Tab-separated table of C-alpha atoms in Angstrom:
chain	number	residue	atom	x	y	z
B	12	GLU	CA	-77.701	-31.018	295.804
B	13	VAL	CA	-73.955	-30.760	294.624
B	14	GLN	CA	-74.487	-32.912	291.229
B	15	LEU	CA	-72.608	-33.065	287.591
B	16	VAL	CA	-74.983	-33.796	284.228
B	17	GLU	CA	-73.612	-34.466	280.944
B	18	SER	CA	-76.209	-34.135	277.793
B	19	GLY	CA	-75.927	-34.247	274.076
B	20	GLY	CA	-75.160	-37.517	273.372
B	21	GLY	CA	-76.279	-39.376	270.674
B	22	LEU	CA	-75.840	-41.226	267.130
B	23	VAL	CA	-73.685	-38.817	264.907
B	24	LYS	CA	-71.546	-40.037	261.266
B	25	PRO	CA	-68.517	-40.105	261.107
B	26	GLY	CA	-67.283	-36.347	259.998
B	27	GLY	CA	-69.374	-34.958	261.845
B	28	SER	CA	-70.362	-33.133	264.927
B	29	LEU	CA	-71.604	-32.563	268.621
B	30	ARG	CA	-71.786	-30.079	271.310
B	31	LEU	CA	-72.192	-31.915	274.794
B	32	SER	CA	-72.941	-30.290	278.269
B	33	CYS	CA	-72.407	-30.613	281.714
B	34	ALA	CA	-75.003	-28.435	283.920
B	35	ALA	CA	-73.433	-27.923	287.548
B	36	SER	CA	-75.677	-27.837	290.534
B	37	GLY	CA	-75.487	-27.572	294.593
B	38	PHE	CA	-71.801	-25.832	294.415
B	39	THR	CA	-69.756	-22.684	293.147
B	40	PHE	CA	-68.527	-23.511	289.635
B	41	SER	CA	-66.882	-20.921	288.654
B	42	SER	CA	-64.437	-22.070	291.926
B	43	TYR	CA	-63.710	-25.366	290.245
B	44	SER	CA	-61.620	-26.520	287.520
B	45	MET	CA	-62.811	-28.940	285.387
B	46	ILE	CA	-62.373	-32.338	283.095
B	47	TRP	CA	-63.669	-34.303	280.599
B	48	VAL	CA	-62.743	-38.184	280.802
B	49	ARG	CA	-64.354	-40.482	278.298
B	50	GLN	CA	-64.663	-44.501	277.980
B	51	ALA	CA	-64.665	-46.598	275.023
B	52	PRO	CA	-66.910	-49.517	275.364
B	53	GLY	CA	-64.982	-51.560	277.383
B	54	LYS	CA	-61.677	-49.550	277.996
B	55	GLY	CA	-60.266	-47.894	280.563
B	56	LEU	CA	-61.034	-44.220	281.193
B	57	GLU	CA	-59.584	-41.480	279.007
B	58	TRP	CA	-58.630	-38.251	279.305
B	59	VAL	CA	-59.518	-35.592	277.052
B	60	SER	CA	-59.455	-31.965	278.134
B	61	SER	CA	-59.076	-29.394	281.599
B	62	ILE	CA	-60.138	-25.903	281.697
B	63	SER	CA	-58.842	-24.043	284.717
B	64	SER	CA	-61.665	-22.082	286.670
B	65	SER	CA	-60.252	-19.039	285.050
B	66	VAL	CA	-60.131	-20.940	281.861
B	67	GLY	CA	-56.870	-19.217	281.678
B	68	TYR	CA	-55.387	-22.954	281.182
B	69	ILE	CA	-56.658	-25.388	278.947
B	70	TYR	CA	-55.363	-28.657	277.445
B	71	TYR	CA	-56.187	-31.831	275.013
B	72	ALA	CA	-55.576	-35.388	274.629
B	73	ASP	CA	-53.351	-34.964	271.443
B	74	SER	CA	-56.543	-37.593	270.481
B	75	VAL	CA	-58.605	-34.670	270.190
B	76	LYS	CA	-56.474	-31.613	269.811
B	77	GLY	CA	-57.092	-29.331	266.801
B	78	ARG	CA	-60.599	-31.651	266.782
B	79	PHE	CA	-62.551	-31.302	270.231
B	80	THR	CA	-63.073	-27.556	272.610
B	81	ILE	CA	-63.292	-26.989	275.800
B	82	SER	CA	-65.254	-24.597	277.456
B	83	ARG	CA	-67.317	-23.361	280.123
B	84	ASP	CA	-70.351	-20.647	281.068
B	85	ASN	CA	-69.202	-19.403	284.759
B	86	ALA	CA	-72.380	-17.365	284.672
B	87	LYS	CA	-74.995	-20.794	283.418
B	88	SER	CA	-72.913	-22.719	286.069
B	89	SER	CA	-71.301	-25.337	282.619
B	90	LEU	CA	-68.993	-26.537	280.843
B	91	TYR	CA	-69.368	-27.544	277.715
B	92	LEU	CA	-66.964	-30.323	275.276
B	93	GLN	CA	-67.727	-28.954	270.765
B	94	MET	CA	-66.777	-31.896	269.220
B	95	ASN	CA	-65.757	-31.580	265.319
B	96	SER	CA	-65.017	-34.201	262.836
B	97	LEU	CA	-65.746	-36.822	264.918
B	98	ARG	CA	-64.558	-40.811	263.829
B	99	PRO	CA	-65.142	-43.787	265.257
B	100	GLU	CA	-62.804	-44.164	267.762
B	101	ASP	CA	-64.443	-41.128	269.611
B	102	THR	CA	-67.087	-43.556	270.985
B	103	ALA	CA	-67.410	-43.965	274.371
B	104	VAL	CA	-69.312	-42.618	277.361
B	105	TYR	CA	-68.154	-38.861	277.912
B	106	TYR	CA	-67.581	-38.085	282.010
B	107	CYS	CA	-67.311	-34.681	282.972
B	108	ALA	CA	-65.594	-34.207	286.638
B	109	ARG	CA	-64.992	-31.921	289.374
B	110	ALA	CA	-60.671	-30.687	290.128
B	111	ARG	CA	-60.044	-30.225	293.021
B	112	THR	CA	-56.403	-30.013	293.979
B	113	THR	CA	-53.112	-30.715	296.851
B	114	VAL	CA	-51.212	-28.801	299.077
B	115	THR	CA	-48.661	-29.247	295.888
B	116	GLY	CA	-51.590	-27.615	293.156
B	117	HIS	CA	-51.645	-31.062	291.734
B	118	TRP	CA	-55.777	-31.270	290.282
B	119	TYR	CA	-57.321	-35.033	291.521
B	120	PHE	CA	-61.359	-35.131	290.850
B	121	ASP	CA	-63.787	-35.553	293.582
B	122	LEU	CA	-67.337	-35.137	291.401
B	123	TRP	CA	-68.156	-36.976	288.389
B	124	GLY	CA	-71.254	-36.655	286.411
B	125	ARG	CA	-72.955	-40.181	285.361
B	126	GLY	CA	-71.858	-39.673	281.509
B	127	THR	CA	-73.390	-39.796	277.941
B	128	LEU	CA	-73.309	-41.746	275.461
B	129	VAL	CA	-71.876	-41.053	272.000
B	130	THR	CA	-71.403	-42.919	268.980
B	131	VAL	CA	-69.533	-42.793	265.821
B	132	SER	CA	-71.225	-45.087	263.055
B	133	SER	CA	-72.153	-44.493	259.893
O	1	SER	CA	-45.874	-38.660	278.417
O	2	TYR	CA	-46.299	-39.839	282.478
O	3	VAL	CA	-47.407	-43.895	281.655
O	4	LEU	CA	-48.619	-45.500	284.642
O	5	THR	CA	-48.958	-49.619	284.988
O	6	GLN	CA	-51.809	-51.190	286.702
O	7	PRO	CA	-52.451	-55.029	286.910
O	8	PRO	CA	-55.397	-56.179	284.663
O	9	SER	CA	-56.955	-58.272	287.346
O	10	VAL	CA	-56.634	-59.334	290.946
O	11	SER	CA	-58.136	-61.883	293.028
O	12	VAL	CA	-59.221	-62.088	296.620
O	13	ALA	CA	-61.998	-64.389	298.614
O	14	PRO	CA	-64.247	-61.901	300.783
O	15	GLY	CA	-62.204	-61.375	304.357
O	16	GLN	CA	-59.068	-61.268	303.135
O	17	THR	CA	-57.073	-57.907	301.691
O	18	ALA	CA	-56.322	-56.693	298.522
O	19	ARG	CA	-53.695	-55.188	296.862
O	20	ILE	CA	-53.363	-53.161	293.328
O	21	THR	CA	-50.640	-51.862	292.281
O	22	CYS	CA	-49.989	-49.155	290.443
O	23	GLY	CA	-46.518	-48.752	288.693
O	24	GLY	CA	-44.177	-45.091	287.047
O	25	ASN	CA	-40.658	-43.784	287.159
O	26	ASN	CA	-40.500	-41.946	290.382
O	27	ILE	CA	-43.971	-42.079	290.686
O	28	GLY	CA	-43.065	-41.712	294.665
O	29	SER	CA	-42.484	-37.751	293.980
O	30	LYS	CA	-45.609	-37.587	292.536
O	31	THR	CA	-49.624	-37.612	294.310
O	32	VAL	CA	-51.515	-40.680	293.767
O	33	HIS	CA	-55.086	-40.546	293.549
O	34	TRP	CA	-57.507	-43.871	292.956
O	35	TYR	CA	-60.917	-44.246	291.361
O	36	GLN	CA	-63.556	-46.748	291.889
O	37	GLN	CA	-66.446	-47.932	288.995
O	38	LYS	CA	-68.203	-50.170	289.195
O	39	PRO	CA	-70.759	-51.456	286.003
O	40	GLY	CA	-72.404	-48.880	284.628
O	41	GLN	CA	-71.710	-46.809	286.820
O	42	ALA	CA	-69.428	-43.422	286.936
O	43	PRO	CA	-66.581	-43.685	288.875
O	44	VAL	CA	-65.913	-42.451	292.224
O	45	LEU	CA	-62.715	-41.568	294.204
O	46	VAL	CA	-62.056	-43.422	296.801
O	47	VAL	CA	-58.335	-42.201	298.232
O	48	TYR	CA	-56.319	-39.132	296.976
O	49	ASP	CA	-53.316	-37.284	298.077
O	50	ASP	CA	-51.970	-41.322	298.404
O	51	SER	CA	-53.761	-41.609	301.515
O	52	ASP	CA	-56.605	-39.595	302.818
O	53	ARG	CA	-60.399	-40.675	302.222
O	54	PRO	CA	-63.323	-39.070	301.343
O	55	SER	CA	-65.887	-38.638	303.534
O	56	GLY	CA	-67.962	-41.835	303.197
O	57	ILE	CA	-65.498	-43.865	301.822
O	58	PRO	CA	-65.187	-47.021	304.446
O	59	GLU	CA	-61.704	-47.225	306.900
O	60	ARG	CA	-61.052	-50.409	305.073
O	61	PHE	CA	-59.856	-48.725	301.406
O	62	SER	CA	-55.934	-47.059	302.195
O	63	GLY	CA	-53.234	-45.983	300.032
O	64	SER	CA	-49.697	-45.685	299.621
O	65	ASN	CA	-46.556	-44.577	297.255
O	66	SER	CA	-42.977	-45.071	297.831
O	67	ALA	CA	-40.853	-44.852	295.117
O	68	ASN	CA	-41.798	-46.021	291.793
O	69	THR	CA	-45.400	-47.784	293.232
O	70	ALA	CA	-47.993	-46.508	294.935
O	71	THR	CA	-50.607	-49.121	296.270
O	72	LEU	CA	-54.532	-49.018	296.893
O	73	THR	CA	-55.196	-51.905	299.810
O	74	ILE	CA	-59.106	-52.487	300.680
O	75	SER	CA	-58.777	-54.783	303.972
O	76	ARG	CA	-61.751	-56.803	304.589
O	77	VAL	CA	-62.542	-57.170	301.102
O	78	GLU	CA	-66.314	-57.631	300.681
O	79	ALA	CA	-68.660	-58.625	297.892
O	80	GLY	CA	-69.487	-55.001	297.443
O	81	ASP	CA	-65.636	-54.038	296.596
O	82	GLU	CA	-65.860	-55.669	292.695
O	83	ALA	CA	-65.254	-53.261	290.875
O	84	ASP	CA	-62.741	-51.806	288.876
O	85	TYR	CA	-60.229	-49.331	289.858
O	86	TYR	CA	-57.781	-46.869	288.564
O	87	CYS	CA	-54.750	-45.042	289.513
O	88	GLN	CA	-54.202	-41.117	288.588
O	89	VAL	CA	-51.107	-38.631	288.578
O	90	TRP	CA	-51.354	-34.878	288.324
O	91	ALA	CA	-48.031	-34.799	285.180
O	92	SER	CA	-47.388	-31.044	286.372
O	93	SER	CA	-44.418	-30.126	284.098
O	94	SER	CA	-46.504	-32.225	280.946
O	95	ASP	CA	-49.200	-30.427	278.519
O	96	HIS	CA	-50.936	-33.958	278.954
O	97	PRO	CA	-51.431	-33.497	283.332
O	98	VAL	CA	-53.881	-35.711	283.775
O	99	VAL	CA	-52.699	-39.144	283.669
O	100	PHE	CA	-55.129	-42.814	284.564
O	101	GLY	CA	-53.404	-45.889	284.427
O	102	GLY	CA	-55.022	-48.668	282.948
O	103	GLY	CA	-57.205	-50.407	285.286
O	104	THR	CA	-57.429	-53.576	287.584
O	105	LYS	CA	-60.775	-55.569	287.998
O	106	LEU	CA	-60.959	-56.128	291.138
O	107	THR	CA	-62.646	-60.003	291.440
O	108	VAL	CA	-64.212	-61.154	294.971
O	109	LEU	CA	-63.911	-65.182	294.405
């Protein structure tokens, strides 16, 4: 079955760290770029970070730049998000998603995981 | 950075047509993608490349994009279409390439 499964969420104190994982199965993970998207309670979707298939391109939202690090292990078909210096405003469900490209090279996202909840609170 | 503007809510009676807009500066020059998200679930791609549908998405879902507005149209709306809908573009000239609209809550009356 083609799927993405996130893990690693939980309750953490402000200033703490968490590492999220996204396990891919049913497709050739190394061929796809990937992203992390988060959704705060009752809010919309917010792009967090992107990584290309070859790790040649990595981007971060301003809200997480310098604190979060995206990475991937193509041999393990896994995507990661290392989150440091966590803040209460980082509280959200974090989704990983698979990127597809249009003929003009623009990304869209055709496969999403169910998400993992990160709660930052003292 | 590039901004996408959606109405917070749209209401429609069953069987009618719902139109959800996504505004952006010269958005017609970009390709727009749409996602449906039901409560407690992950987003699902319903339209990509302005007007294409992934397999398994009903023909009732269609999209258009011109000038400064992209539109997701849902024909013959059903109760099961009630959800949040998000538009998305790729701002290729930016260090923040993935942009989502704020989302629109579709209510089926």
